Tab-separated table of C-alpha atoms and ligand atoms in Angstrom:
chain	number	residue	atom	x	y	z
A	239	MET	CA	46.805	-45.194	220.473
A	240	ASN	CA	49.577	-46.910	222.745
A	241	TYR	CA	50.302	-50.437	222.603
A	242	GLN	CA	53.647	-50.967	224.657
A	243	ARG	CA	52.102	-53.613	227.136
A	244	SER	CA	50.506	-55.565	224.377
A	245	SER	CA	53.751	-55.545	221.914
A	246	ALA	CA	56.133	-56.399	225.298
A	247	LEU	CA	53.459	-59.257	225.942
A	248	PHE	CA	53.329	-60.496	222.545
A	249	HIS	CA	56.897	-60.596	222.526
A	250	GLU	CA	57.219	-62.779	225.652
A	251	ALA	CA	54.368	-64.473	224.484
A	252	GLN	CA	56.265	-65.605	221.184
A	253	LYS	CA	58.967	-67.851	223.434
A	254	VAL	CA	56.260	-69.811	224.588
A	255	ILE	CA	53.330	-70.406	221.912
A	256	PRO	CA	53.569	-71.165	218.823
A	257	GLY	CA	53.173	-67.154	216.982
A	258	GLY	CA	52.627	-65.456	220.643
A	259	VAL	CA	48.461	-66.978	220.247
A	260	ASN	CA	46.636	-69.447	220.207
A	261	SER	CA	44.518	-69.494	216.857
A	262	PRO	CA	46.009	-67.655	214.126
A	263	VAL	CA	43.768	-64.981	213.176
A	264	ARG	CA	44.435	-63.351	216.728
A	265	ALA	CA	48.040	-62.090	215.202
A	266	PHE	CA	46.971	-59.780	213.006
A	267	LYS	CA	49.100	-61.407	210.321
A	268	ALA	CA	46.593	-60.257	207.779
A	269	VAL	CA	46.810	-57.205	208.854
A	270	GLY	CA	49.984	-56.242	209.906
A	271	GLY	CA	50.875	-54.557	213.431
A	272	THR	CA	50.985	-55.924	217.082
A	273	PRO	CA	48.367	-58.296	218.113
A	274	ILE	CA	46.421	-56.387	221.131
A	275	PHE	CA	45.972	-58.173	224.363
A	276	ALA	CA	43.031	-58.121	226.459
A	277	GLU	CA	42.715	-57.196	229.751
A	278	LYS	CA	38.995	-57.021	230.316
A	279	ALA	CA	35.390	-56.784	228.533
A	280	VAL	CA	32.332	-55.200	229.419
A	281	GLY	CA	29.279	-54.852	227.225
A	282	ALA	CA	30.066	-53.400	223.887
A	283	TYR	CA	33.602	-52.285	225.633
A	284	LEU	CA	37.090	-53.855	225.546
A	285	TYR	CA	39.803	-52.663	227.529
A	286	ASP	CA	43.493	-53.553	226.616
A	287	VAL	CA	46.479	-54.134	228.387
A	288	ASP	CA	47.789	-50.603	227.937
A	289	GLY	CA	44.473	-49.005	229.361
A	290	ASN	CA	42.652	-48.113	225.490
A	291	LYS	CA	38.879	-48.431	225.417
A	292	LEU	CA	37.837	-50.085	221.829
A	293	ILE	CA	34.267	-50.375	221.208
A	294	ASP	CA	34.320	-54.259	220.189
A	295	TYR	CA	32.936	-55.444	216.661
A	296	ILE	CA	34.317	-58.913	216.691
A	297	ASN	CA	33.053	-60.221	220.262
A	298	SER	CA	35.258	-63.479	220.813
A	299	TRP	CA	33.918	-63.998	217.214
A	300	GLY	CA	30.498	-64.305	217.734
A	301	PRO	CA	29.569	-65.935	221.182
A	302	MET	CA	29.325	-62.234	222.783
A	303	ILE	CA	25.784	-61.902	221.403
A	304	LEU	CA	24.612	-59.981	224.440
A	305	GLY	CA	28.232	-58.135	225.036
A	306	HIS	CA	30.755	-59.479	227.282
A	307	ALA	CA	30.692	-60.126	230.645
A	308	TYR	CA	26.816	-60.428	230.259
A	309	LYS	CA	25.778	-60.681	234.380
A	310	PRO	CA	22.963	-63.521	234.101
A	311	VAL	CA	26.271	-65.587	232.581
A	312	VAL	CA	28.663	-64.657	234.690
A	313	ASN	CA	27.267	-65.040	237.683
A	314	ALA	CA	25.645	-69.087	236.640
A	315	VAL	CA	29.590	-70.001	235.452
A	316	ILE	CA	30.681	-68.946	239.348
A	317	GLU	CA	27.940	-70.656	240.980
A	318	LYS	CA	28.533	-73.531	238.845
A	319	ALA	CA	31.827	-73.380	239.580
A	320	LYS	CA	31.653	-73.697	243.018
A	321	LYS	CA	29.911	-77.522	243.045
A	322	GLY	CA	33.354	-78.589	241.219
A	323	THR	CA	34.210	-77.582	237.762
A	324	SER	CA	34.378	-81.115	235.682
A	325	PHE	CA	32.805	-84.769	236.544
A	326	GLY	CA	32.970	-86.772	233.394
A	327	MET	CA	29.998	-87.655	234.025
A	328	PRO	CA	26.242	-87.257	233.138
A	329	THR	CA	24.995	-83.858	235.004
A	330	GLU	CA	21.319	-82.717	234.319
A	331	ILE	CA	21.905	-79.361	233.181
A	332	GLU	CA	22.952	-81.428	229.663
A	333	THR	CA	20.054	-82.586	229.797
A	334	GLU	CA	18.595	-78.700	230.289
A	335	ILE	CA	20.476	-76.956	227.576
A	336	ALA	CA	20.147	-79.931	225.302
A	337	ALA	CA	16.275	-79.797	225.932
A	338	LEU	CA	16.036	-75.979	225.454
A	339	ALA	CA	18.002	-75.800	221.768
A	340	VAL	CA	15.679	-78.736	220.922
A	341	SER	CA	12.516	-76.557	221.635
A	342	MET	CA	14.406	-73.575	219.913
A	343	VAL	CA	15.874	-75.441	216.352
A	344	PRO	CA	13.852	-76.888	213.943
A	345	ASN	CA	14.178	-79.962	212.507
A	346	ILE	CA	16.120	-81.254	215.043
A	347	GLU	CA	14.876	-84.094	218.023
A	348	LYS	CA	18.756	-84.640	219.636
A	349	ILE	CA	22.118	-83.002	220.580
A	350	ARG	CA	25.454	-83.693	221.384
A	351	PHE	CA	27.457	-81.436	223.054
A	352	VAL	CA	31.400	-81.139	222.520
A	353	ASN	CA	34.169	-78.147	223.072
A	354	SER	CA	34.629	-76.230	220.082
A	355	GLY	CA	33.004	-75.779	216.238
A	356	THR	CA	36.155	-77.325	214.632
A	357	GLU	CA	34.723	-80.853	217.153
A	358	ALA	CA	31.085	-80.184	216.072
A	359	CYS	CA	31.523	-79.708	212.099
A	360	MET	CA	34.136	-82.827	212.519
A	361	SER	CA	31.667	-85.043	214.322
A	362	ALA	CA	28.674	-83.983	211.739
A	363	VAL	CA	30.893	-84.947	208.262
A	364	ARG	CA	31.546	-88.291	210.226
A	365	LEU	CA	28.045	-88.650	211.167
A	366	ALA	CA	26.964	-88.192	208.106
A	367	ARG	CA	29.761	-90.594	206.447
A	368	GLY	CA	28.437	-93.812	208.730
A	369	TYR	CA	25.027	-92.475	208.129
A	370	THR	CA	24.965	-92.620	204.384
A	371	GLY	CA	27.454	-95.386	203.855
A	372	LYS	CA	29.534	-92.554	201.340
A	373	ASP	CA	32.936	-91.169	201.428
A	374	LYS	CA	33.173	-87.785	199.763
A	375	ILE	CA	31.216	-84.551	200.881
A	376	ILE	CA	31.130	-81.020	199.289
A	377	LYS	CA	32.525	-78.241	200.856
A	378	PHE	CA	32.553	-74.792	199.417
A	379	ALA	CA	35.516	-72.519	198.889
A	380	GLY	CA	35.407	-69.842	201.701
A	381	CYS	CA	33.571	-71.175	203.887
A	382	TYR	CA	34.863	-72.306	207.091
A	383	HIS	CA	33.760	-75.123	209.608
A	384	GLY	CA	37.422	-75.327	211.521
A	385	HIS	CA	40.366	-76.816	211.024
A	386	SER	CA	39.687	-81.041	210.599
A	387	ASP	CA	41.537	-82.056	207.874
A	388	SER	CA	38.702	-83.115	205.740
A	389	PHE	CA	37.629	-78.731	205.833
A	390	LEU	CA	41.714	-78.091	205.331
A	391	ILE	CA	41.356	-78.390	201.528
A	392	GLN	CA	41.608	-76.129	198.250
A	393	ALA	CA	40.675	-77.162	195.010
A	394	GLY	CA	42.677	-79.565	193.411
A	395	SER	CA	43.557	-79.589	189.869
A	396	GLY	CA	40.566	-81.667	188.480
A	397	ALA	CA	38.598	-79.573	189.894
A	398	ILE	CA	34.888	-81.226	190.344
A	399	THR	CA	36.800	-84.479	190.920
A	400	PHE	CA	38.660	-84.048	194.111
A	401	GLY	CA	40.056	-81.589	196.819
A	402	ALA	CA	44.016	-80.987	197.490
A	403	PRO	CA	45.567	-80.276	200.810
A	404	ASN	CA	45.743	-76.735	201.777
A	405	SER	CA	48.067	-77.381	204.888
A	406	PRO	CA	50.718	-79.889	204.862
A	407	GLY	CA	49.942	-82.422	207.617
A	408	VAL	CA	46.481	-83.524	205.813
A	409	THR	CA	47.133	-86.016	203.509
A	410	GLU	CA	46.596	-86.569	199.544
A	411	GLY	CA	44.156	-89.413	200.777
A	412	THR	CA	41.936	-87.313	202.791
A	413	ALA	CA	41.607	-84.644	200.436
A	414	LYS	CA	40.465	-87.057	197.540
A	415	ASP	CA	37.585	-87.161	199.418
A	416	THR	CA	36.610	-83.623	199.760
A	417	LEU	CA	35.227	-82.189	196.723
A	418	LEU	CA	35.028	-78.136	196.289
A	419	ALA	CA	32.182	-76.058	194.839
A	420	THR	CA	31.426	-72.508	194.279
A	421	TYR	CA	29.569	-70.950	196.927
A	422	ASN	CA	26.122	-70.002	195.826
A	423	ASP	CA	26.196	-71.229	192.102
A	424	LEU	CA	24.384	-74.255	192.098
A	425	LYS	CA	25.075	-75.253	188.572
A	426	ASN	CA	28.770	-75.969	189.859
A	427	VAL	CA	27.149	-77.706	192.717
A	428	GLU	CA	25.092	-79.840	189.986
A	429	ALA	CA	28.609	-80.538	187.836
A	430	VAL	CA	30.249	-81.604	191.006
A	431	ILE	CA	27.606	-84.278	192.153
A	432	ALA	CA	27.404	-85.516	188.294
A	433	ALA	CA	31.297	-86.424	188.526
A	434	ASN	CA	30.983	-88.389	191.547
A	435	LYS	CA	27.532	-90.123	191.259
A	436	ASN	CA	26.383	-92.190	194.448
A	437	GLU	CA	29.626	-91.279	196.140
A	438	ILE	CA	29.110	-88.049	198.333
A	439	ALA	CA	27.565	-88.320	201.577
A	440	CYS	CA	26.854	-84.794	202.216
A	441	ILE	CA	26.488	-81.329	201.398
A	442	ILE	CA	28.585	-78.628	204.035
A	443	LEU	CA	27.721	-75.109	204.280
A	444	GLU	CA	27.673	-72.088	206.160
A	445	PRO	CA	23.784	-71.022	205.459
A	446	VAL	CA	25.078	-67.073	205.484
A	447	ALA	CA	28.999	-67.525	204.611
A	448	GLY	CA	30.984	-65.134	207.657
A	449	ASN	CA	34.621	-66.781	206.514
A	450	MET	CA	34.837	-64.417	203.335
A	451	GLY	CA	33.178	-61.881	205.329
A	452	CYS	CA	29.784	-61.712	205.323
A	453	ILE	CA	28.317	-63.095	202.324
A	454	PRO	CA	24.227	-64.332	201.960
A	455	PRO	CA	22.924	-67.077	200.226
A	456	ALA	CA	21.611	-66.230	196.677
A	457	ASN	CA	17.815	-66.368	196.757
A	458	GLY	CA	16.941	-70.053	196.021
A	459	PHE	CA	20.469	-71.332	196.978
A	460	LEU	CA	20.073	-73.627	200.252
A	461	ALA	CA	16.144	-74.202	198.882
A	462	GLY	CA	18.580	-76.041	195.305
A	463	LEU	CA	21.098	-77.820	197.700
A	464	ARG	CA	18.256	-78.786	199.444
A	465	LYS	CA	16.545	-80.254	196.595
A	466	LEU	CA	20.280	-81.538	194.954
A	467	CYS	CA	20.546	-83.478	198.266
A	468	ASP	CA	17.255	-84.930	198.490
A	469	ASP	CA	17.519	-85.950	194.642
A	470	ASN	CA	21.092	-87.704	195.277
A	471	ASN	CA	20.349	-89.222	198.880
A	472	MET	CA	22.777	-86.992	200.583
A	473	LEU	CA	22.391	-84.789	203.860
A	474	LEU	CA	23.023	-81.600	203.986
A	475	ILE	CA	24.741	-79.866	207.054
A	476	PHE	CA	23.987	-76.323	208.010
A	477	ASP	CA	27.174	-74.686	209.482
A	478	GLU	CA	25.930	-72.468	212.243
A	479	VAL	CA	28.079	-72.091	214.626
A	480	MET	CA	28.268	-68.400	213.401
A	481	THR	CA	24.663	-68.435	212.079
A	482	GLY	CA	23.011	-69.896	215.309
A	483	PHE	CA	21.122	-68.602	217.863
A	484	ARG	CA	21.871	-65.151	215.966
A	485	LEU	CA	20.243	-64.712	212.938
A	486	ALA	CA	16.919	-65.698	214.677
A	487	PRO	CA	15.965	-67.967	217.613
A	488	GLY	CA	16.082	-71.219	215.391
A	489	GLY	CA	18.723	-69.684	213.541
A	490	ALA	CA	19.512	-70.376	209.443
A	491	GLN	CA	16.518	-72.925	209.831
A	492	GLU	CA	14.002	-70.448	210.785
A	493	LEU	CA	15.053	-67.653	209.130
A	494	PHE	CA	15.201	-69.848	205.340
A	495	GLY	CA	12.697	-72.026	206.125
A	496	VAL	CA	15.274	-74.969	204.421
A	497	LYS	CA	15.542	-77.667	206.473
A	498	ALA	CA	19.085	-78.836	207.124
A	499	ASP	CA	19.544	-82.560	208.005
A	500	ILE	CA	22.133	-82.272	210.603
A	501	VAL	CA	23.314	-78.758	212.256
A	502	THR	CA	26.245	-77.397	213.717
A	503	PHE	CA	26.605	-75.125	216.343
A	504	GLY	CA	29.353	-73.436	218.567
A	505	LYS	CA	30.173	-69.519	219.764
A	506	VAL	CA	26.904	-68.429	221.252
A	507	ILE	CA	25.704	-71.843	222.300
A	508	GLY	CA	28.489	-71.731	224.836
A	509	GLY	CA	28.078	-67.940	226.070
A	510	GLY	CA	31.965	-67.278	225.847
A	511	LEU	CA	33.208	-70.712	226.971
A	512	PRO	CA	34.210	-74.007	225.055
A	513	VAL	CA	31.123	-75.359	223.388
A	514	GLY	CA	29.981	-76.980	220.220
A	515	ALA	CA	27.135	-79.069	219.276
A	516	PHE	CA	25.528	-80.829	216.192
A	517	ALA	CA	22.200	-82.138	216.321
A	518	ALA	CA	19.368	-84.148	213.870
A	519	ASN	CA	16.735	-85.780	213.634
A	520	SER	CA	16.471	-89.038	216.507
A	521	GLU	CA	16.689	-91.631	213.395
A	522	ILE	CA	20.099	-89.762	212.658
A	523	MET	CA	21.518	-89.011	216.193
A	524	ASP	CA	20.914	-92.298	217.208
A	525	TYR	CA	23.995	-93.402	214.499
A	526	LEU	CA	26.038	-92.116	217.402
A	527	ALA	CA	27.886	-94.482	219.962
A	528	PRO	CA	27.126	-95.867	222.381
A	529	LEU	CA	23.793	-96.397	221.108
A	530	GLY	CA	24.947	-96.826	216.951
A	531	PRO	CA	28.532	-97.984	215.509
A	532	VAL	CA	29.497	-93.977	214.801
A	533	TYR	CA	32.296	-92.874	217.521
A	534	GLN	CA	32.504	-89.929	219.064
A	535	ALA	CA	33.347	-88.374	222.446
A	536	GLY	CA	35.222	-85.830	225.214
A	537	THR	CA	36.320	-85.720	228.138
A	538	LEU	CA	34.687	-81.880	228.835
A	539	SER	CA	32.045	-82.557	226.249
A	540	GLY	CA	29.242	-81.095	228.513
A	541	ASN	CA	31.252	-79.548	230.713
A	542	PRO	CA	29.447	-78.093	233.912
A	543	LEU	CA	30.764	-74.423	233.661
A	544	ALA	CA	30.037	-74.658	229.666
A	545	MET	CA	27.142	-75.651	230.208
A	546	ALA	CA	25.834	-73.356	232.390
A	547	ALA	CA	27.245	-70.283	230.802
A	548	GLY	CA	25.527	-71.530	227.626
A	549	LEU	CA	21.820	-72.317	229.201
A	550	ALA	CA	22.432	-69.041	230.931
A	551	MET	CA	22.649	-67.715	227.530
A	552	LEU	CA	20.199	-69.419	225.582
A	553	LYS	CA	17.131	-68.713	228.513
A	554	GLU	CA	18.062	-65.107	228.092
A	555	LEU	CA	17.720	-65.394	223.740
A	556	ASN	CA	14.818	-67.599	224.045
A	557	GLU	CA	12.942	-65.104	227.125
A	558	ASN	CA	13.811	-61.771	225.167
A	559	SER	CA	13.544	-62.666	221.324
A	560	GLY	CA	13.473	-58.582	220.695
A	561	VAL	CA	17.174	-59.254	220.829
A	562	PHE	CA	17.201	-60.086	217.346
A	563	GLU	CA	15.140	-57.330	216.490
A	564	SER	CA	17.275	-54.914	218.107
A	565	ILE	CA	20.557	-56.038	217.127
A	566	ASN	CA	19.172	-56.394	213.057
A	567	LYS	CA	17.779	-52.695	213.414
A	568	LYS	CA	21.349	-52.078	215.094
A	569	THR	CA	22.721	-53.566	212.131
A	570	ALA	CA	20.883	-51.600	209.771
A	571	TYR	CA	21.662	-48.399	211.203
A	572	LEU	CA	25.321	-49.136	210.712
A	573	HIS	CA	25.214	-50.230	207.620
A	574	LYS	CA	23.337	-46.760	206.474
A	575	GLY	CA	26.079	-44.994	208.296
A	576	LEU	CA	29.264	-46.767	206.757
A	577	GLN	CA	27.450	-46.489	203.507
A	578	GLU	CA	27.479	-42.837	203.398
A	579	ALA	CA	30.775	-42.506	205.265
A	580	LEU	CA	32.244	-44.361	202.306
A	581	THR	CA	30.370	-42.951	199.610
A	582	SER	CA	31.557	-39.710	200.600
A	583	ALA	CA	35.415	-40.761	200.601
A	584	LYS	CA	34.584	-41.739	196.470
A	585	LEU	CA	35.424	-45.099	197.622
A	586	LYS	CA	34.905	-48.472	195.338
A	587	PHE	CA	33.459	-50.413	198.273
A	588	THR	CA	29.985	-53.170	198.948
A	589	ILE	CA	28.535	-53.671	201.960
A	590	ASN	CA	27.442	-56.908	202.624
A	591	ARG	CA	24.883	-57.651	205.540
A	592	LEU	CA	22.251	-60.500	206.813
A	593	GLY	CA	20.791	-59.748	210.214
A	594	SER	CA	23.279	-58.755	212.742
A	595	MET	CA	26.377	-59.948	210.453
A	596	ILE	CA	27.964	-57.338	208.240
A	597	SER	CA	30.868	-57.279	206.032
A	598	ILE	CA	32.717	-53.988	204.074
A	599	HIS	CA	34.702	-55.170	201.285
A	600	PHE	CA	36.939	-52.631	199.197
A	601	SER	CA	35.631	-53.405	195.981
A	602	GLU	CA	32.961	-52.028	193.348
A	603	LYS	CA	32.197	-55.604	192.093
A	604	PRO	CA	29.400	-57.270	193.973
A	605	VAL	CA	30.752	-60.124	196.845
A	606	THR	CA	28.633	-63.542	196.490
A	607	ASP	CA	31.543	-65.609	196.769
A	608	PHE	CA	35.421	-66.553	197.588
A	609	ASN	CA	37.002	-65.888	194.290
A	610	SER	CA	34.770	-62.035	194.312
A	611	ALA	CA	35.610	-61.463	197.770
A	612	ALA	CA	39.641	-62.153	197.108
A	613	GLU	CA	39.842	-59.776	194.618
A	614	ALA	CA	38.604	-56.726	197.049
A	615	ASN	CA	41.470	-54.384	197.583
A	616	ASN	CA	43.027	-56.276	200.719
A	617	ASP	CA	46.160	-52.829	200.988
A	618	THR	CA	43.114	-50.520	201.352
A	619	PHE	CA	41.097	-53.136	204.346
A	620	LYS	CA	44.453	-52.757	206.032
A	621	LYS	CA	44.994	-49.209	206.158
A	622	PHE	CA	40.815	-49.183	207.122
A	623	PHE	CA	41.603	-51.946	210.072
A	624	HIS	CA	44.603	-50.075	211.219
A	625	GLY	CA	42.840	-46.405	210.980
A	626	MET	CA	39.470	-47.663	212.815
A	627	LEU	CA	42.013	-48.787	215.456
A	628	ASN	CA	43.162	-45.944	215.791
A	629	GLU	CA	39.827	-44.035	216.770
A	630	GLY	CA	38.824	-46.993	218.756
A	631	ILE	CA	37.051	-49.037	216.742
A	632	TYR	CA	37.985	-53.094	216.766
A	633	ILE	CA	36.564	-54.816	214.143
A	634	ALA	CA	38.146	-58.639	212.685
A	635	PRO	CA	41.928	-58.121	211.964
A	636	SER	CA	41.057	-59.835	208.044
A	637	ALA	CA	38.974	-58.850	205.490
A	638	PHE	CA	37.585	-62.382	205.182
A	639	GLU	CA	35.633	-62.192	208.428
A	640	THR	CA	32.311	-60.474	209.065
A	641	TRP	CA	31.721	-57.854	211.890
A	642	PHE	CA	29.530	-59.353	215.084
A	643	ILE	CA	26.990	-56.747	216.686
A	644	CYS	CA	26.222	-57.550	219.947
A	645	ASP	CA	22.811	-55.773	221.635
A	646	ALA	CA	25.013	-54.165	224.100
A	647	LEU	CA	25.924	-51.591	221.367
A	648	SER	CA	24.258	-47.962	221.372
A	649	TYR	CA	23.253	-45.900	218.926
A	650	GLU	CA	26.021	-43.478	220.619
A	651	ASP	CA	28.556	-45.924	220.027
A	652	LEU	CA	27.410	-46.625	216.380
A	653	ASP	CA	27.523	-43.506	215.705
A	654	THR	CA	31.215	-42.949	216.798
A	655	THR	CA	31.802	-45.817	215.287
A	656	ILE	CA	30.198	-44.014	211.454
A	657	ALA	CA	31.837	-41.055	212.453
A	658	ALA	CA	35.575	-42.642	212.909
A	659	CYS	CA	34.744	-44.455	209.348
A	660	LYS	CA	34.120	-41.110	207.758
A	661	LYS	CA	37.410	-39.569	209.299
A	662	VAL	CA	39.299	-42.760	208.270
A	663	ALA	CA	37.729	-43.319	204.902
A	664	GLU	CA	38.761	-39.842	203.916
A	665	ASN	CA	42.177	-40.545	204.536
A	666	LEU	CA	42.700	-43.724	202.257
B	192	KE4	P1	35.822	-73.554	216.447
B	192	KE4	O1	36.759	-74.607	216.604
B	192	KE4	O2	36.576	-72.386	216.345
B	192	KE4	O3	35.278	-72.739	217.632
B	192	KE4	O4	34.639	-72.859	215.290
B	192	KE4	C1	35.304	-73.607	213.736
B	192	KE4	C2	34.249	-72.510	212.700
B	192	KE4	C3	33.187	-73.196	212.627
B	192	KE4	N1	32.413	-72.791	211.702
B	192	KE4	C4	32.565	-71.778	211.554
B	192	KE4	C5	31.308	-71.218	210.543
B	192	KE4	C6	33.056	-70.926	212.378
B	192	KE4	O5	33.026	-69.661	211.693
B	192	KE4	C7	34.108	-71.403	212.991
B	192	KE4	C8	34.880	-70.442	214.061
B	192	KE4	N2	35.541	-68.711	213.297
B	192	KE4	C9	36.093	-68.315	213.203
B	192	KE4	C10	35.948	-66.578	212.805
B	192	KE4	N3	35.842	-66.438	211.769
B	192	KE4	C11	37.025	-68.648	214.845
B	192	KE4	C12	38.375	-67.291	214.662
B	192	KE4	C13	39.481	-68.105	215.188
B	192	KE4	O6	39.509	-69.280	214.428
B	192	KE4	O7	40.081	-67.922	216.079
C-alpha cells in the first residue's frame, strides 16, 4: 500500500493542528505509523487520499451502521442545507426526531439533543447530581464517556474512596467526586458504595463496553447495578453512545431488559453529523433549564442539518428493523471465520462479541474488564493491525476499541476479511 499523500498531508497538518489530528486516536499513536487521510467513503468502503480502497470496520467509530454516504441521509442533509444551516431557534424537525427516539427507546419520555457523546454524558451526570442532590459518581475503569473532566479519572490511592486525575488540567477537586469500580464486579461496586454511603448520585457505564475492546456485561451484572441503584437512591446511567440504535432499536435497555434512569446517545443518532443526546422520564428531564434548575445549553444543539441526518437514519432503522438481525448475522459469520483463521495460526487470542460489536484480544485469558484487556499482547495487535491494513482491511488503530460492523458489508467482504486475517496471522 502506498501512503505517500497521507504522509505529506500529515506533515502539513501537524504544523497547524496539535498532533495533526482533531481527535487523538486517529493519530495511530497506539499502533505506530502514519495516519491515513480519508478522501471519501461509500457503503462499506473507504478510499484514502492515495487511492487505496479499504474495507472499513471503523465506520466513523460507529455512526455508519448502514454504510457510508447512505443516500437517504445524504439527500436529507442536502435538502435541509438549502433552507439554511442554523437558526438558534426551535424547529419542527427537532420535535420529529425527539418523538421518534422516544418511541423507539424504552423508559424515556423526553430527550435533549447536544453535539457530542461527551456533551451528552457530561450533561447526564450534571442532571443526576442536580436531581439527587449528591456529588459523587461511580464509573468503571476502561469505560469511556468522553473527555469531560469527571471522566478523565484513574483509580486513586484509596481506590474505593476517591479517584485521581488521569490528565493534567483535571483538578483533584473534580477527581475526588469520581469513584472508579471494576467492570463486571458487583462485589467491588458494593464496596465502593459502602465506603461512600449516601454520597453517590449515579453509576454511569457502557452497558456493553466498547472502549476496552468489546466487553459484554456478565450475566446479572446490569440487573445487579439496577438493584444497587434502587437500594441506594442512585440513578443508573447507560452510556449508549456506542450501543444505542445499534444493539436493537431500543438499544441495550431493550436487549437486556434492564431499565436505566438516564440514557445517553451519540454516533448513530446523528447519522454521521455531530449529534449527542440524553434522555429520561419527564420527572428527571424536567429538572433541566428552562423548566428546572439544572443548566445545560448549546448554540448548535438541535442543528437542522444534524437533525435531518439523524432523523433519516432513525427512520431507516425504525422502518427496517431487519437491519439489526442482518448485522448480527454478519458479525457472527465474521467471528467464526476469524476464530478459525487465528486458531489455525496457533495464536493465543480471545474474541469478544455481542450483537454487531466484536474485538480480538491477543490473550489466552478471558477479557472481562480493563485489567484483563490490558494484559493482552499489544505488540501482536500492532503487527496484526498493520498486516490487515496492508491487505486493505481497516480496523480500529487501537487494541482498546471494538470493530464496528455496518450493513453495507457483503459476505464477500467478510470472506475477504477472513482470508486477510488468515494470511496475516500466519506471519505474526
Ligand atoms: P464523542 O464526544 O467522541 O462524540 O463521544 C464520547 C463517547 C462517549 N461514550 C462512549 C461509549 C464512546 O465510545 C464515546 C466515543 N468513542 C470514541 C471511540 N471509542 C470516539 C473516537 C474518538 O475519540 O475519536
